[in-house]
GROMACS .gro file of C-alpha atoms in nm:
model
  341
    1UNK     CA    1   2.247   6.167  -4.401
    2UNK     CA    2   1.975   6.388  -4.275
    3UNK     CA    3   1.878   6.692  -4.069
    4UNK     CA    4   1.760   6.679  -3.720
    5UNK     CA    5   1.594   7.008  -3.613
    6UNK     CA    6   1.753   6.969  -3.259
    7UNK     CA    7   1.816   6.661  -3.046
    8UNK     CA    8   1.574   6.354  -3.108
    9UNK     CA    9   1.371   6.525  -3.411
   10UNK     CA   10   1.470   6.408  -3.728
   11UNK     CA   11   1.486   6.577  -4.041
   12UNK     CA   12   1.479   6.379  -4.371
   13UNK     CA   13   1.373   6.027  -4.480
   14UNK     CA   14   1.491   5.675  -4.577
   15UNK     CA   15   1.246   5.560  -4.898
   16UNK     CA   16   1.307   5.269  -5.087
   17UNK     CA   17   1.161   5.281  -5.438
   18UNK     CA   18   1.177   4.959  -5.587
   19UNK     CA   19   1.278   4.623  -5.486
   20UNK     CA   20   1.263   4.235  -5.549
   21UNK     CA   21   1.047   3.958  -5.374
   22UNK     CA   22   1.421   3.843  -5.211
   23UNK     CA   23   1.451   4.181  -5.005
   24UNK     CA   24   1.232   4.242  -4.728
   25UNK     CA   25   1.116   4.605  -4.589
   26UNK     CA   26   0.855   4.628  -4.343
   27UNK     CA   27   0.595   4.888  -4.373
   28UNK     CA   28   0.637   5.153  -4.063
   29UNK     CA   29   0.790   5.462  -3.844
   30UNK     CA   30   1.134   5.284  -3.737
   31UNK     CA   31   1.393   5.581  -3.758
   32UNK     CA   32   1.708   5.487  -3.957
   33UNK     CA   33   2.035   5.607  -3.780
   34UNK     CA   34   2.191   5.794  -4.055
   35UNK     CA   35   2.542   5.650  -3.986
   36UNK     CA   36   2.407   5.284  -4.072
   37UNK     CA   37   2.267   5.328  -4.416
   38UNK     CA   38   2.586   5.192  -4.597
   39UNK     CA   39   2.471   4.900  -4.341
   40UNK     CA   40   2.133   4.862  -4.480
   41UNK     CA   41   2.276   4.852  -4.836
   42UNK     CA   42   2.527   4.616  -4.798
   43UNK     CA   43   2.285   4.379  -4.559
   44UNK     CA   44   2.045   4.396  -4.897
   45UNK     CA   45   2.308   4.324  -5.137
   46UNK     CA   46   2.388   4.003  -4.893
   47UNK     CA   47   2.757   4.093  -4.774
   48UNK     CA   48   2.822   4.126  -4.432
   49UNK     CA   49   2.903   4.420  -4.145
   50UNK     CA   50   3.109   4.448  -3.859
   51UNK     CA   51   2.810   4.542  -3.585
   52UNK     CA   52   2.448   4.380  -3.587
   53UNK     CA   53   2.160   4.617  -3.732
   54UNK     CA   54   1.859   4.595  -3.500
   55UNK     CA   55   1.663   4.805  -3.725
   56UNK     CA   56   1.323   4.611  -3.785
   57UNK     CA   57   1.237   4.799  -4.138
   58UNK     CA   58   1.479   4.536  -4.271
   59UNK     CA   59   1.371   4.214  -4.300
   60UNK     CA   60   1.616   3.855  -4.346
   61UNK     CA   61   1.463   3.770  -4.719
   62UNK     CA   62   1.567   3.490  -4.922
   63UNK     CA   63   1.940   3.489  -4.848
   64UNK     CA   64   2.026   3.228  -5.173
   65UNK     CA   65   1.902   3.541  -5.400
   66UNK     CA   66   2.041   3.801  -5.339
   67UNK     CA   67   1.940   4.194  -5.595
   68UNK     CA   68   2.212   4.216  -5.840
   69UNK     CA   69   2.190   4.587  -5.836
   70UNK     CA   70   2.168   4.860  -5.538
   71UNK     CA   71   2.081   5.177  -5.652
   72UNK     CA   72   2.096   5.487  -5.361
   73UNK     CA   73   2.022   5.844  -5.468
   74UNK     CA   74   2.065   6.147  -5.204
   75UNK     CA   75   1.865   6.465  -5.245
   76UNK     CA   76   2.029   6.757  -5.028
   77UNK     CA   77   1.800   7.054  -4.942
   78UNK     CA   78   1.428   6.898  -4.837
   79UNK     CA   79   1.329   6.720  -4.547
   80UNK     CA   80   1.138   6.417  -4.728
   81UNK     CA   81   1.022   6.384  -5.138
   82UNK     CA   82   0.638   6.236  -5.159
   83UNK     CA   83   0.786   5.944  -5.339
   84UNK     CA   84   0.648   5.602  -5.407
   85UNK     CA   85   0.720   5.323  -5.174
   86UNK     CA   86   0.820   5.228  -4.770
   87UNK     CA   87   1.022   5.524  -4.622
   88UNK     CA   88   1.154   5.620  -4.279
   89UNK     CA   89   1.262   5.845  -4.037
   90UNK     CA   90   1.652   5.928  -4.010
   91UNK     CA   91   1.799   6.003  -3.702
   92UNK     CA   92   2.117   6.121  -3.656
   93UNK     CA   93   2.248   6.350  -3.931
   94UNK     CA   94   2.581   6.251  -4.059
   95UNK     CA   95   2.715   6.251  -4.408
   96UNK     CA   96   2.814   5.865  -4.513
   97UNK     CA   97   2.964   5.666  -4.845
   98UNK     CA   98   2.940   5.341  -4.989
   99UNK     CA   99   3.322   5.329  -5.003
  100UNK     CA  100   3.273   4.982  -4.756
  101UNK     CA  101   3.047   4.824  -5.000
  102UNK     CA  102   3.205   4.912  -5.359
  103UNK     CA  103   3.540   4.733  -5.138
  104UNK     CA  104   3.329   4.470  -5.061
  105UNK     CA  105   3.250   4.392  -5.458
  106UNK     CA  106   3.568   4.450  -5.554
  107UNK     CA  107   3.702   4.219  -5.336
  108UNK     CA  108   3.455   3.935  -5.434
  109UNK     CA  109   3.452   3.975  -5.814
  110UNK     CA  110   3.737   4.116  -5.921
  111UNK     CA  111   3.742   3.893  -6.183
  112UNK     CA  112   3.392   3.963  -6.379
  113UNK     CA  113   3.295   4.311  -6.457
  114UNK     CA  114   3.064   4.462  -6.203
  115UNK     CA  115   2.962   4.832  -6.217
  116UNK     CA  116   3.095   5.040  -5.927
  117UNK     CA  117   2.923   5.430  -5.968
  118UNK     CA  118   2.971   5.697  -5.756
  119UNK     CA  119   2.884   6.057  -5.874
  120UNK     CA  120   2.875   6.370  -5.748
  121UNK     CA  121   2.780   6.579  -6.019
  122UNK     CA  122   2.764   6.957  -5.868
  123UNK     CA  123   3.059   6.854  -5.652
  124UNK     CA  124   3.235   6.708  -5.994
  125UNK     CA  125   3.314   6.420  -5.759
  126UNK     CA  126   3.310   6.096  -5.971
  127UNK     CA  127   3.429   5.753  -5.844
  128UNK     CA  128   3.462   5.460  -6.116
  129UNK     CA  129   3.631   5.180  -6.065
  130UNK     CA  130   3.630   4.803  -6.286
  131UNK     CA  131   3.630   4.687  -6.601
  132UNK     CA  132   3.276   4.731  -6.681
  133UNK     CA  133   3.338   5.132  -6.597
  134UNK     CA  134   3.449   5.212  -6.912
  135UNK     CA  135   3.034   5.182  -7.041
  136UNK     CA  136   3.032   5.555  -6.838
  137UNK     CA  137   3.334   5.696  -6.932
  138UNK     CA  138   3.114   5.943  -7.212
  139UNK     CA  139   2.875   6.037  -6.886
  140UNK     CA  140   2.933   6.416  -6.808
  141UNK     CA  141   3.039   6.443  -6.497
  142UNK     CA  142   3.229   6.805  -6.515
  143UNK     CA  143   3.004   7.072  -6.485
  144UNK     CA  144   3.093   7.220  -6.846
  145UNK     CA  145   3.047   6.885  -6.983
  146UNK     CA  146   2.680   6.894  -6.828
  147UNK     CA  147   2.611   7.267  -6.954
  148UNK     CA  148   2.737   7.111  -7.285
  149UNK     CA  149   2.497   6.814  -7.251
  150UNK     CA  150   2.193   6.982  -7.144
  151UNK     CA  151   2.153   7.170  -7.456
  152UNK     CA  152   2.253   6.867  -7.754
  153UNK     CA  153   1.938   6.776  -7.907
  154UNK     CA  154   1.902   6.436  -7.745
  155UNK     CA  155   1.908   6.612  -7.379
  156UNK     CA  156   1.617   6.629  -7.151
  157UNK     CA  157   1.490   6.978  -7.231
  158UNK     CA  158   1.324   6.908  -7.529
  159UNK     CA  159   1.100   6.678  -7.306
  160UNK     CA  160   1.080   6.761  -6.950
  161UNK     CA  161   0.819   7.033  -6.856
  162UNK     CA  162   1.029   7.318  -6.696
  163UNK     CA  163   0.737   7.552  -6.566
  164UNK     CA  164   0.921   7.837  -6.371
  165UNK     CA  165   1.248   7.717  -6.382
  166UNK     CA  166   1.474   7.883  -6.678
  167UNK     CA  167   1.702   7.763  -6.965
  168UNK     CA  168   1.954   8.061  -6.878
  169UNK     CA  169   1.969   8.049  -6.496
  170UNK     CA  170   2.289   7.907  -6.380
  171UNK     CA  171   2.099   7.726  -6.098
  172UNK     CA  172   1.813   7.614  -6.286
  173UNK     CA  173   2.100   7.414  -6.481
  174UNK     CA  174   2.289   7.255  -6.219
  175UNK     CA  175   1.927   7.112  -6.114
  176UNK     CA  176   1.849   7.004  -6.449
  177UNK     CA  177   2.209   6.851  -6.550
  178UNK     CA  178   2.156   6.651  -6.270
  179UNK     CA  179   1.870   6.458  -6.403
  180UNK     CA  180   2.013   6.432  -6.711
  181UNK     CA  181   2.316   6.242  -6.554
  182UNK     CA  182   2.015   6.001  -6.459
  183UNK     CA  183   1.871   5.990  -6.773
  184UNK     CA  184   2.224   5.893  -6.919
  185UNK     CA  185   2.293   5.627  -6.664
  186UNK     CA  186   1.954   5.481  -6.749
  187UNK     CA  187   2.068   5.514  -7.178
  188UNK     CA  188   2.349   5.389  -7.117
  189UNK     CA  189   2.260   5.066  -6.980
  190UNK     CA  190   2.007   4.988  -7.197
  191UNK     CA  191   2.259   5.006  -7.440
  192UNK     CA  192   2.474   4.802  -7.268
  193UNK     CA  193   2.241   4.519  -7.119
  194UNK     CA  194   2.472   4.233  -7.055
  195UNK     CA  195   2.643   4.450  -6.778
  196UNK     CA  196   2.315   4.407  -6.565
  197UNK     CA  197   2.260   4.041  -6.706
  198UNK     CA  198   2.635   3.905  -6.521
  199UNK     CA  199   2.674   3.730  -6.242
  200UNK     CA  200   2.839   4.001  -6.020
  201UNK     CA  201   2.667   4.303  -5.825
  202UNK     CA  202   2.616   4.651  -5.934
  203UNK     CA  203   2.636   4.979  -5.698
  204UNK     CA  204   2.507   5.272  -5.833
  205UNK     CA  205   2.537   5.594  -5.581
  206UNK     CA  206   2.476   5.934  -5.658
  207UNK     CA  207   2.447   6.258  -5.438
  208UNK     CA  208   2.213   6.503  -5.613
  209UNK     CA  209   2.259   6.908  -5.436
  210UNK     CA  210   2.090   7.101  -5.727
  211UNK     CA  211   1.718   7.119  -5.532
  212UNK     CA  212   1.965   7.259  -5.272
  213UNK     CA  213   2.060   7.516  -5.513
  214UNK     CA  214   1.756   7.601  -5.616
  215UNK     CA  215   1.573   7.649  -5.279
  216UNK     CA  216   1.900   7.875  -5.184
  217UNK     CA  217   1.838   8.097  -5.477
  218UNK     CA  218   1.479   8.151  -5.499
  219UNK     CA  219   1.332   8.044  -5.179
  220UNK     CA  220   1.175   7.697  -5.038
  221UNK     CA  221   0.822   7.884  -5.049
  222UNK     CA  222   0.899   8.003  -5.420
  223UNK     CA  223   0.697   7.809  -5.738
  224UNK     CA  224   1.024   7.738  -5.891
  225UNK     CA  225   1.166   7.526  -5.589
  226UNK     CA  226   0.790   7.351  -5.564
  227UNK     CA  227   0.804   7.300  -5.940
  228UNK     CA  228   1.178   7.151  -5.904
  229UNK     CA  229   1.070   6.969  -5.605
  230UNK     CA  230   0.788   6.781  -5.828
  231UNK     CA  231   0.987   6.748  -6.158
  232UNK     CA  232   1.266   6.568  -5.921
  233UNK     CA  233   1.000   6.317  -5.779
  234UNK     CA  234   0.909   6.253  -6.129
  235UNK     CA  235   1.239   6.149  -6.239
  236UNK     CA  236   1.328   5.957  -5.948
  237UNK     CA  237   1.035   5.786  -6.011
  238UNK     CA  238   1.099   5.690  -6.371
  239UNK     CA  239   1.446   5.649  -6.301
  240UNK     CA  240   1.382   5.367  -6.014
  241UNK     CA  241   1.150   5.238  -6.265
  242UNK     CA  242   1.392   5.178  -6.542
  243UNK     CA  243   1.651   5.049  -6.336
  244UNK     CA  244   1.431   4.846  -6.185
  245UNK     CA  245   1.306   4.712  -6.540
  246UNK     CA  246   1.677   4.684  -6.662
  247UNK     CA  247   1.782   4.455  -6.403
  248UNK     CA  248   1.464   4.202  -6.417
  249UNK     CA  249   1.311   4.307  -6.143
  250UNK     CA  250   1.598   4.228  -5.935
  251UNK     CA  251   1.725   4.593  -5.835
  252UNK     CA  252   1.718   4.813  -5.480
  253UNK     CA  253   1.616   5.173  -5.546
  254UNK     CA  254   1.636   5.381  -5.303
  255UNK     CA  255   1.595   5.762  -5.196
  256UNK     CA  256   1.776   5.940  -4.870
  257UNK     CA  257   1.609   6.250  -4.842
  258UNK     CA  258   1.821   6.523  -4.630
  259UNK     CA  259   1.817   6.879  -4.558
  260UNK     CA  260   2.139   6.973  -4.414
  261UNK     CA  261   2.427   6.716  -4.306
  262UNK     CA  262   2.505   6.758  -3.919
  263UNK     CA  263   2.915   6.763  -4.009
  264UNK     CA  264   3.103   6.741  -4.258
  265UNK     CA  265   3.249   6.369  -4.430
  266UNK     CA  266   3.568   6.285  -4.271
  267UNK     CA  267   3.733   5.899  -4.323
  268UNK     CA  268   3.906   5.731  -4.028
  269UNK     CA  269   4.268   5.802  -4.050
  270UNK     CA  270   4.537   5.641  -3.836
  271UNK     CA  271   4.694   5.915  -3.611
  272UNK     CA  272   5.062   5.854  -3.493
  273UNK     CA  273   4.942   5.885  -3.115
  274UNK     CA  274   4.707   5.630  -3.137
  275UNK     CA  275   4.925   5.365  -2.944
  276UNK     CA  276   4.991   5.594  -2.639
  277UNK     CA  277   4.654   5.724  -2.606
  278UNK     CA  278   4.531   5.393  -2.643
  279UNK     CA  279   4.706   5.281  -2.341
  280UNK     CA  280   4.568   5.597  -2.158
  281UNK     CA  281   4.204   5.476  -2.243
  282UNK     CA  282   4.273   5.134  -2.133
  283UNK     CA  283   4.491   5.131  -1.810
  284UNK     CA  284   4.411   4.824  -1.711
  285UNK     CA  285   4.502   4.622  -2.015
  286UNK     CA  286   4.220   4.457  -2.103
  287UNK     CA  287   4.186   4.225  -2.416
  288UNK     CA  288   3.989   4.416  -2.723
  289UNK     CA  289   3.651   4.287  -2.781
  290UNK     CA  290   3.625   4.017  -3.017
  291UNK     CA  291   3.633   4.067  -3.381
  292UNK     CA  292   3.274   4.014  -3.550
  293UNK     CA  293   3.400   3.690  -3.721
  294UNK     CA  294   3.528   3.521  -3.397
  295UNK     CA  295   3.188   3.291  -3.400
  296UNK     CA  296   3.215   3.202  -3.741
  297UNK     CA  297   3.576   3.110  -3.717
  298UNK     CA  298   3.563   2.904  -3.367
  299UNK     CA  299   3.276   2.711  -3.522
  300UNK     CA  300   3.552   2.613  -3.814
  301UNK     CA  301   3.789   2.520  -3.584
  302UNK     CA  302   3.620   2.335  -3.347
  303UNK     CA  303   3.413   2.155  -3.580
  304UNK     CA  304   3.698   2.054  -3.759
  305UNK     CA  305   3.889   1.961  -3.455
  306UNK     CA  306   3.606   1.714  -3.357
  307UNK     CA  307   3.568   1.533  -3.711
  308UNK     CA  308   3.953   1.490  -3.663
  309UNK     CA  309   3.955   1.309  -3.316
  310UNK     CA  310   3.645   1.093  -3.449
  311UNK     CA  311   3.871   1.023  -3.745
  312UNK     CA  312   4.191   0.926  -3.562
  313UNK     CA  313   3.960   0.696  -3.307
  314UNK     CA  314   3.763   0.536  -3.578
  315UNK     CA  315   4.084   0.452  -3.767
  316UNK     CA  316   4.261   0.356  -3.448
  317UNK     CA  317   4.016   0.105  -3.348
  318UNK     CA  318   3.984  -0.074  -3.721
  319UNK     CA  319   4.386  -0.077  -3.687
  320UNK     CA  320   4.336  -0.313  -3.359
  321UNK     CA  321   4.103  -0.496  -3.424
  322UNK     CA  322   4.214  -0.578  -3.839
  323UNK     CA  323   4.271  -0.949  -3.943
  324UNK     CA  324   4.623  -0.951  -4.092
  325UNK     CA  325   4.482  -1.313  -4.283
  326UNK     CA  326   4.247  -1.050  -4.515
  327UNK     CA  327   4.435  -0.728  -4.492
  328UNK     CA  328   4.743  -0.767  -4.824
  329UNK     CA  329   4.877  -0.976  -4.996
  330UNK     CA  330   5.201  -1.007  -4.811
  331UNK     CA  331   4.993  -1.141  -4.445
  332UNK     CA  332   4.784  -1.405  -4.772
  333UNK     CA  333   5.169  -1.542  -4.879
  334UNK     CA  334   5.246  -1.623  -4.547
  335UNK     CA  335   4.871  -1.821  -4.470
  336UNK     CA  336   4.997  -2.194  -4.473
  337UNK     CA  337   4.626  -2.320  -4.592
  338UNK     CA  338   4.750  -2.049  -4.900
  339UNK     CA  339   5.055  -2.214  -4.969
  340UNK     CA  340   4.930  -2.588  -4.968
  341UNK     CA  341   4.648  -2.507  -5.255
   0.00000   0.00000   0.00000
């Protein structure tokens, strides 16, 4: 999810604002492929991925204590943000989604109350599934709801220093409404703390493009863009601290700063010509690569067969050398000594 100025040069950054001790991020400048960001989120939550991630920035950590929440915020319109924490450059500026992580949570914790919230306020795109998401039904998601939410008495406009930003400009209001969403998510979770204390993991994925619109409207050298960037950094840091504390210090909060995507987000679909295409690509009828679960299934089957074989050998040996006189009442009643007694 990062923009590369030209081949080999990265134009974005992946930052870890807060993380528990069970998740180990190493300090360094190792580039992270943009398409592997969902795998980083999955691995930090303890889920498996289809391909190994040879990225030195993420350590093994504590496998038995996984974070209870992952919060990932994507900010469009800027290469990097001066946030506190570990930061890594991102290569290959392709958009990504956390659908695979959301599906894993729903598959493993369908009977519990995980929070899965994916939201892009400026695009009016929202994804909320699960029992726990009824709490966020009052969250403003459409542009009309966001605008009216800003002008309520308890909005961030009453406490946020706007500086050069204006309450009367639509672009400025769009940017401020996204910050209002961050504030409202933390507020709703504060009123329903039981969601942060259950055993099911939670996922928050937010895409913010208000800063990008401010840059297009006023220019990246304008005072409005500088003020908006500083306000966004302060709001993200506050949001990270609030979410981290709500989960008792057991949450990962990450920020992806991206200037521009290389290509639009496309989802994999099955083509009706897939069979004929695969035959052309594989004229020698070679076997498909092994599934990533192959080693696990192989070990399960191998050791189960060895255990069964050993059990059969031990049972057969004991049956062969068994003394009938000490086995059952049937054999004991045929013993002459017992009859005499």
